[in-house]
PDB file of C-alpha atoms in Angstrom:
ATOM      1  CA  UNK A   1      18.280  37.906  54.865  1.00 58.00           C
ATOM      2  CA  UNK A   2      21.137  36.391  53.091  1.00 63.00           C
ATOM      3  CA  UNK A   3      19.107  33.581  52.407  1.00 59.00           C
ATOM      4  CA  UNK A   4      16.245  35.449  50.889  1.00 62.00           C
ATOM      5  CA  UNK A   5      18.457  37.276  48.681  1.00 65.00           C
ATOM      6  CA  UNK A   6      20.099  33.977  47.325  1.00 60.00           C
ATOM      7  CA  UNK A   7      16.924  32.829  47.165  1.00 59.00           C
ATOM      8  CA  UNK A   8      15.125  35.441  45.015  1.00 65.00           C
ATOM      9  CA  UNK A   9      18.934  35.628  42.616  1.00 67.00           C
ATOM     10  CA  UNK A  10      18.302  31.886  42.065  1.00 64.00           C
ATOM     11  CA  UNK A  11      14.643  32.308  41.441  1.00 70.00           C
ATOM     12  CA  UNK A  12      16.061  35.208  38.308  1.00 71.00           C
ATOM     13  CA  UNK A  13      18.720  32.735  37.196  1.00 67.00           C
ATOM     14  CA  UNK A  14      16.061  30.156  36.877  1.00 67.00           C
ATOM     15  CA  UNK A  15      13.600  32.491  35.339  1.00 71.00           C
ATOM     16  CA  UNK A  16      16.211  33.638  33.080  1.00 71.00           C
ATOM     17  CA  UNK A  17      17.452  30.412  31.797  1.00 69.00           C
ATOM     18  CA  UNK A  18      14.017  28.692  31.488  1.00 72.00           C
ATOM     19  CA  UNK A  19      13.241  31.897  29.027  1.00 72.00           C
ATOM     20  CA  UNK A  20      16.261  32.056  27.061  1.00 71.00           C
ATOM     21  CA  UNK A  21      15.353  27.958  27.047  1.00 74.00           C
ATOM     22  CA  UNK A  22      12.301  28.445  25.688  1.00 76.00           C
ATOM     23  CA  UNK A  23      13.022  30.647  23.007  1.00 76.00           C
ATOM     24  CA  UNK A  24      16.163  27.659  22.311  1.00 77.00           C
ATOM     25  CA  UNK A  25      13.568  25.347  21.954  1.00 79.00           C
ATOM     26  CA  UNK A  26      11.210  26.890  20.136  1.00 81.00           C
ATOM     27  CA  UNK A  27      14.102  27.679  17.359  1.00 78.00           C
ATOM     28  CA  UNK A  28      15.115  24.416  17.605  1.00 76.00           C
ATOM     29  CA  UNK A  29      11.445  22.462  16.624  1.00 81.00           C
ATOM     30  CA  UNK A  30      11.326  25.365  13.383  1.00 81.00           C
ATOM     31  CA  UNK A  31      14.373  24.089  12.210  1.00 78.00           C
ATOM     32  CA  UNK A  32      13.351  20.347  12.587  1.00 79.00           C
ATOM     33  CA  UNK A  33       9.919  21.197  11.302  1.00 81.00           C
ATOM     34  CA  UNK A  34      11.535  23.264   8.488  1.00 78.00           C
ATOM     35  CA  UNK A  35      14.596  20.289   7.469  1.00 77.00           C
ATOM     36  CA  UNK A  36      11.438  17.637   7.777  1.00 78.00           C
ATOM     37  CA  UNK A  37       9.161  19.633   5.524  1.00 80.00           C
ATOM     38  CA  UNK A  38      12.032  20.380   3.334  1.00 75.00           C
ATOM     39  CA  UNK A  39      12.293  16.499   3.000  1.00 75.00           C
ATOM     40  CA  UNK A  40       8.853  16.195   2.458  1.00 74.00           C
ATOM     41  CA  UNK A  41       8.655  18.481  -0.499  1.00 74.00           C
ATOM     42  CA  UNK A  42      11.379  17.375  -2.053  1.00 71.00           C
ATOM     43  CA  UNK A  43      10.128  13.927  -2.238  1.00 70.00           C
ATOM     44  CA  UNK A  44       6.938  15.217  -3.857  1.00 69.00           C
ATOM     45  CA  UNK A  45       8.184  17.988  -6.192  1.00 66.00           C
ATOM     46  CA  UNK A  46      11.748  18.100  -6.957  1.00 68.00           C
ATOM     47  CA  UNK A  47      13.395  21.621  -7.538  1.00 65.00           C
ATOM     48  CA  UNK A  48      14.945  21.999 -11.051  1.00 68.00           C
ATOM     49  CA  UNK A  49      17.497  24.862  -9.880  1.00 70.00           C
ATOM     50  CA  UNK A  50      18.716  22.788  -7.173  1.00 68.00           C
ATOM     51  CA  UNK A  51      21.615  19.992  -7.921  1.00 75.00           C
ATOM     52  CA  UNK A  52      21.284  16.771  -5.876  1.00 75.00           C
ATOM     53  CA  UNK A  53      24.610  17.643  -4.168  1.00 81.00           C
ATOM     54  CA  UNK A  54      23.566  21.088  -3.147  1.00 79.00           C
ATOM     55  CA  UNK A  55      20.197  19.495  -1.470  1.00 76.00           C
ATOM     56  CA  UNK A  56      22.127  17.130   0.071  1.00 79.00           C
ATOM     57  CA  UNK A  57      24.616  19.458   1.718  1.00 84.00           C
ATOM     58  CA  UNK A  58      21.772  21.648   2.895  1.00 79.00           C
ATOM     59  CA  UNK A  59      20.157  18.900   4.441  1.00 78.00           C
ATOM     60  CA  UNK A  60      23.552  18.054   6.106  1.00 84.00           C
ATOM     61  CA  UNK A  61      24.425  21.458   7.044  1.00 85.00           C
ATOM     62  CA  UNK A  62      21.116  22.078   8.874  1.00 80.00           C
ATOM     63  CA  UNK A  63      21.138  18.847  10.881  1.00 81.00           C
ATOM     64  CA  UNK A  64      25.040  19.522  12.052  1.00 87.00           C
ATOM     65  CA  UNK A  65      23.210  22.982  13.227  1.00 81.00           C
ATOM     66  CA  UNK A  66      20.999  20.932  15.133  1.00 80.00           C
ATOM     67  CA  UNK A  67      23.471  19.202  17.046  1.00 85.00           C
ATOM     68  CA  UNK A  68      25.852  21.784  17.431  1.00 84.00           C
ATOM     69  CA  UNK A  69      23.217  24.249  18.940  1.00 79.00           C
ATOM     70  CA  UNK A  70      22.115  20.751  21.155  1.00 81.00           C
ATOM     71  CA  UNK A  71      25.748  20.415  22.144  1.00 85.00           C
ATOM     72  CA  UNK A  72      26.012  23.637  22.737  1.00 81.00           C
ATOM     73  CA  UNK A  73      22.914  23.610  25.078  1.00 80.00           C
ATOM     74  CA  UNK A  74      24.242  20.707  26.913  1.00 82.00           C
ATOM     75  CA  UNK A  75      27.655  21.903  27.952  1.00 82.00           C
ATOM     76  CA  UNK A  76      25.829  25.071  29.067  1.00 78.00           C
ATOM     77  CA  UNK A  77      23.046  22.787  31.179  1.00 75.00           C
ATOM     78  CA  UNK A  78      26.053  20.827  32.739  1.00 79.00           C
ATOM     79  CA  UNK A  79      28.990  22.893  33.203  1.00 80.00           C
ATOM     80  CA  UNK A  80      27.786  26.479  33.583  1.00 75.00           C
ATOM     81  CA  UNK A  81      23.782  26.143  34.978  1.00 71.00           C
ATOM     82  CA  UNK A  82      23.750  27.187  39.116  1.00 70.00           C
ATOM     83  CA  UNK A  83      24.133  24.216  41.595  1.00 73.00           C
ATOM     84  CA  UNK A  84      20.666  24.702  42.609  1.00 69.00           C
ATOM     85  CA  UNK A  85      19.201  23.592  39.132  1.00 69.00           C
ATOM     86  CA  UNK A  86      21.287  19.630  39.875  1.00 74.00           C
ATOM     87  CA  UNK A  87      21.207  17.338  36.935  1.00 81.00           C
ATOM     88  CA  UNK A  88      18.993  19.410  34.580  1.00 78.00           C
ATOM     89  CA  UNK A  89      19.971  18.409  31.292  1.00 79.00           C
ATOM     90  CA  UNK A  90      19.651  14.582  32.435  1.00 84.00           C
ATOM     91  CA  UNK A  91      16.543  15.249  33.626  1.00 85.00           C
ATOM     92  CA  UNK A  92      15.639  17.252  30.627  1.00 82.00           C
ATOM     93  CA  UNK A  93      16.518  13.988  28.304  1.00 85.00           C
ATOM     94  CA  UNK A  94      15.144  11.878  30.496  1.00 90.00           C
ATOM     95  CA  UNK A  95      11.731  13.927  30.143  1.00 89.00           C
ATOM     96  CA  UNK A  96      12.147  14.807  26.490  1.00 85.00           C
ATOM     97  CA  UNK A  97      12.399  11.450  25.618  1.00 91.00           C
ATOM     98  CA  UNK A  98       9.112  10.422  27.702  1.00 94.00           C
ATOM     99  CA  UNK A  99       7.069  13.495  25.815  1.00 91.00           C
ATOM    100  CA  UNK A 100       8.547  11.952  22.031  1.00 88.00           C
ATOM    101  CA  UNK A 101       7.295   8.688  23.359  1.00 94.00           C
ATOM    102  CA  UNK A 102       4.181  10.684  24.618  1.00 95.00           C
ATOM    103  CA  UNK A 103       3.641  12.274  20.821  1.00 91.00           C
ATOM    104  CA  UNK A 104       4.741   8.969  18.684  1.00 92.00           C
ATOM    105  CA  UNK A 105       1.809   6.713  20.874  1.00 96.00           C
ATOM    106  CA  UNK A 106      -0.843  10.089  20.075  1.00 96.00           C
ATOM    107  CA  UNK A 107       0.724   9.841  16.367  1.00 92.00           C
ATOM    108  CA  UNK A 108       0.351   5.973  16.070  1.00 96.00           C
ATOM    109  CA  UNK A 109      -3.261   6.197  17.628  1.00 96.00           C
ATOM    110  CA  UNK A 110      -4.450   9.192  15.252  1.00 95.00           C
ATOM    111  CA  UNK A 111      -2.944   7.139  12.137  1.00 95.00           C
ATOM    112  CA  UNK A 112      -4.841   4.487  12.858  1.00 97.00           C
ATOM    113  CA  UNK A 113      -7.967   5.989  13.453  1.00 97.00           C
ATOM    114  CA  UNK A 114      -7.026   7.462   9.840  1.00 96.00           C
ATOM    115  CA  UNK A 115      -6.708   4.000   8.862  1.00 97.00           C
ATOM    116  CA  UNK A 116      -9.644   2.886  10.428  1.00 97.00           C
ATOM    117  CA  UNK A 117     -12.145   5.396   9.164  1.00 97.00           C
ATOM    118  CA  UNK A 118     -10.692   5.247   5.680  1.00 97.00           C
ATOM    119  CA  UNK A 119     -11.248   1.193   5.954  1.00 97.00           C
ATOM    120  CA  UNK A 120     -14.746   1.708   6.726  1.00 97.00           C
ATOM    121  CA  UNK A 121     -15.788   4.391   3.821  1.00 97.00           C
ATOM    122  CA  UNK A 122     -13.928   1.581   1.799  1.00 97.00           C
ATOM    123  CA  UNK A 123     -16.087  -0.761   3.134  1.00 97.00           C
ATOM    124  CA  UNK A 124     -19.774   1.311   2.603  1.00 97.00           C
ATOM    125  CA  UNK A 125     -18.757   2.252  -1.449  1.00 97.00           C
ATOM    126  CA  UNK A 126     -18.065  -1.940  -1.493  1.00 97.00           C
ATOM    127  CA  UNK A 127     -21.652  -2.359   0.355  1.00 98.00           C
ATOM    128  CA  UNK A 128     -23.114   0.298  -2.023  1.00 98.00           C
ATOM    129  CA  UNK A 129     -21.500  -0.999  -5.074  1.00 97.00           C
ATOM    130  CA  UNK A 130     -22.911  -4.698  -4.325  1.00 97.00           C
ATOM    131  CA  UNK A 131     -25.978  -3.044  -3.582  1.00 97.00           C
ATOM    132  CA  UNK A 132     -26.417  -1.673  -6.857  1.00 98.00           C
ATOM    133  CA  UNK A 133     -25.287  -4.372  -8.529  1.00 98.00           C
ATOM    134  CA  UNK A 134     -28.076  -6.423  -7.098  1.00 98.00           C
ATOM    135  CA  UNK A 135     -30.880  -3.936  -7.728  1.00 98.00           C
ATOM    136  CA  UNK A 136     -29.185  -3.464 -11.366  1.00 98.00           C
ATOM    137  CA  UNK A 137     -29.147  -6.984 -12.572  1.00 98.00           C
ATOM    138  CA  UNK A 138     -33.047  -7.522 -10.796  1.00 98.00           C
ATOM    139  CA  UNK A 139     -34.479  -4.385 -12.867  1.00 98.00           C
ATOM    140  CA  UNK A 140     -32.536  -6.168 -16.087  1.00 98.00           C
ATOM    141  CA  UNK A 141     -34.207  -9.331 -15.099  1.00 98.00           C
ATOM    142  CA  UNK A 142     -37.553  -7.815 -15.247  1.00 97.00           C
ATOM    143  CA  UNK A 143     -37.127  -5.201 -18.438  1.00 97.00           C
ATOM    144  CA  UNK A 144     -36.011  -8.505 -19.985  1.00 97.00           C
ATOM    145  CA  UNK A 145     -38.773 -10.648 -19.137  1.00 95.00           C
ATOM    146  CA  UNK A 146     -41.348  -7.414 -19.657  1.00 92.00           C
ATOM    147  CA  UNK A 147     -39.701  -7.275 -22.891  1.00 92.00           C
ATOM    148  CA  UNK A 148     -40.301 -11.141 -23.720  1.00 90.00           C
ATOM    149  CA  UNK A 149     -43.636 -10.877 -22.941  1.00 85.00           C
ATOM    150  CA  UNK A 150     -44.384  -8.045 -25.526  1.00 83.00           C
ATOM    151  CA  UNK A 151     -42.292  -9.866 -28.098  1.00 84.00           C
ATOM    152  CA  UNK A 152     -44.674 -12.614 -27.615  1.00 80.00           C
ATOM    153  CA  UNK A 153     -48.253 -10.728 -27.372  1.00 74.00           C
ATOM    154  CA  UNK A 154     -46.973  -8.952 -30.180  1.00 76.00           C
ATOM    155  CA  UNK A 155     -46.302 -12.106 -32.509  1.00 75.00           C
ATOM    156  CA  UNK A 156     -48.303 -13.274 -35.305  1.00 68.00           C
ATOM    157  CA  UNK A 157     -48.686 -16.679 -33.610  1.00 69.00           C
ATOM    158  CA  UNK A 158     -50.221 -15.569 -31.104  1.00 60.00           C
ATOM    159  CA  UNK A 159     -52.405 -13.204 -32.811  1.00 60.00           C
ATOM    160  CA  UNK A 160     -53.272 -16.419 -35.404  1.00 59.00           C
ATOM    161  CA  UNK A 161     -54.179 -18.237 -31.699  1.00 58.00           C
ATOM    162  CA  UNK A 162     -56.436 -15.807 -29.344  1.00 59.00           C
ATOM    163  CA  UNK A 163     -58.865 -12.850 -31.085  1.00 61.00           C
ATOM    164  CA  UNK A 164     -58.101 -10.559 -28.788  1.00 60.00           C
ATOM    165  CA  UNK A 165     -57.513  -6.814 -29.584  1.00 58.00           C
ATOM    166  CA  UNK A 166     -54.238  -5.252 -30.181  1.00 56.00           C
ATOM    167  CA  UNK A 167     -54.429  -2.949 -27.421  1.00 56.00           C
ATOM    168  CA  UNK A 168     -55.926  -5.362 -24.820  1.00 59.00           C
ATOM    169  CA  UNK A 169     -53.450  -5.952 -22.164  1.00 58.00           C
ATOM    170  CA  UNK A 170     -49.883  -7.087 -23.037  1.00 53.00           C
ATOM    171  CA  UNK A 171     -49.034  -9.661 -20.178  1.00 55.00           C
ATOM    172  CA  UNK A 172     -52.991 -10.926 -19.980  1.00 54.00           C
TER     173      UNK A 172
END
């Protein structure tokens, strides 16, 4: 019965902790997400009311959050987590490393299908472009030579030449 008990006040601890985990976590990947978008933004549009220094000490402060609320994690995972949960934070780096390599190889693959598909419209507006070059310089070719021909029918010399009449066919 003792057992059972035990049992069932481990299976709460671990219930517990993996909620109070999640909810870690989930704060955790904001404040990445917000410190990286942050970054982002501030490559692309710079803030006029914000000095250098002060973006640069907000970027520090938030990533010393980061690794104090990590720290913080860890010597909870290690020092105070139940016996029956072993060597959970190893095995936590151990796996969260293996799900960033997971994400970087989906990243890497998606970026170059971006890079792959953008090659190829590249690639169909060169086709297009050399297609209508082609077709532009043939119908020039043939305005031009339509256009000698009348030049010529029309001439005096060649009215002086053949009796024909004016409106009798141009290239006959």
């Amino acid at each position: 019965m003792e057992l059972v008990d035990a049992y069932g006040k481990a299976k709460d601890v671990v219930a517990d902790i993996s909620s109070h985990l999640g909810g870690f976590f989930k704060a955790h990947e904001q404040l990445e997400k917000h410190v990286h978008e942050e970054e982002l933004k501030t490559k692309k549009v710079r803030d006029p009311e914000l000095s250098v220094n002060q973006e640069a000490f907000n970027r520090v402060m938030a990533v010393k959050e980061m690794i104090r609320l990590e720290a913080e994690l860890r010597e909870m995972l290690v020092y105070q987590a139940p016996p029956q949960l072993g060597a959970i934070w190893s095995e936590f780096e151990a796996m969260r490393d293996r799900v960033k390599a997971e994400r970087a190889e989906i990243q890497r693959q998606e970026l170059l299908k971006q890079q792959v598909a953008k090659w190829r419209r590249a690639n169909i507006k060169r086709k297009i472009a050399e297609q209508m070059t082609s077709i532009l310089a043939v119908a020039f070719i043939i305005l031009w030579f339509l256009w000698v021909m009348i030049l010529i029918r029309t001439s005096q010399t060649f009215h002086g030449l053949y009796s024909l009449p004016y409106w009798y066919c141009v290239l006959c």
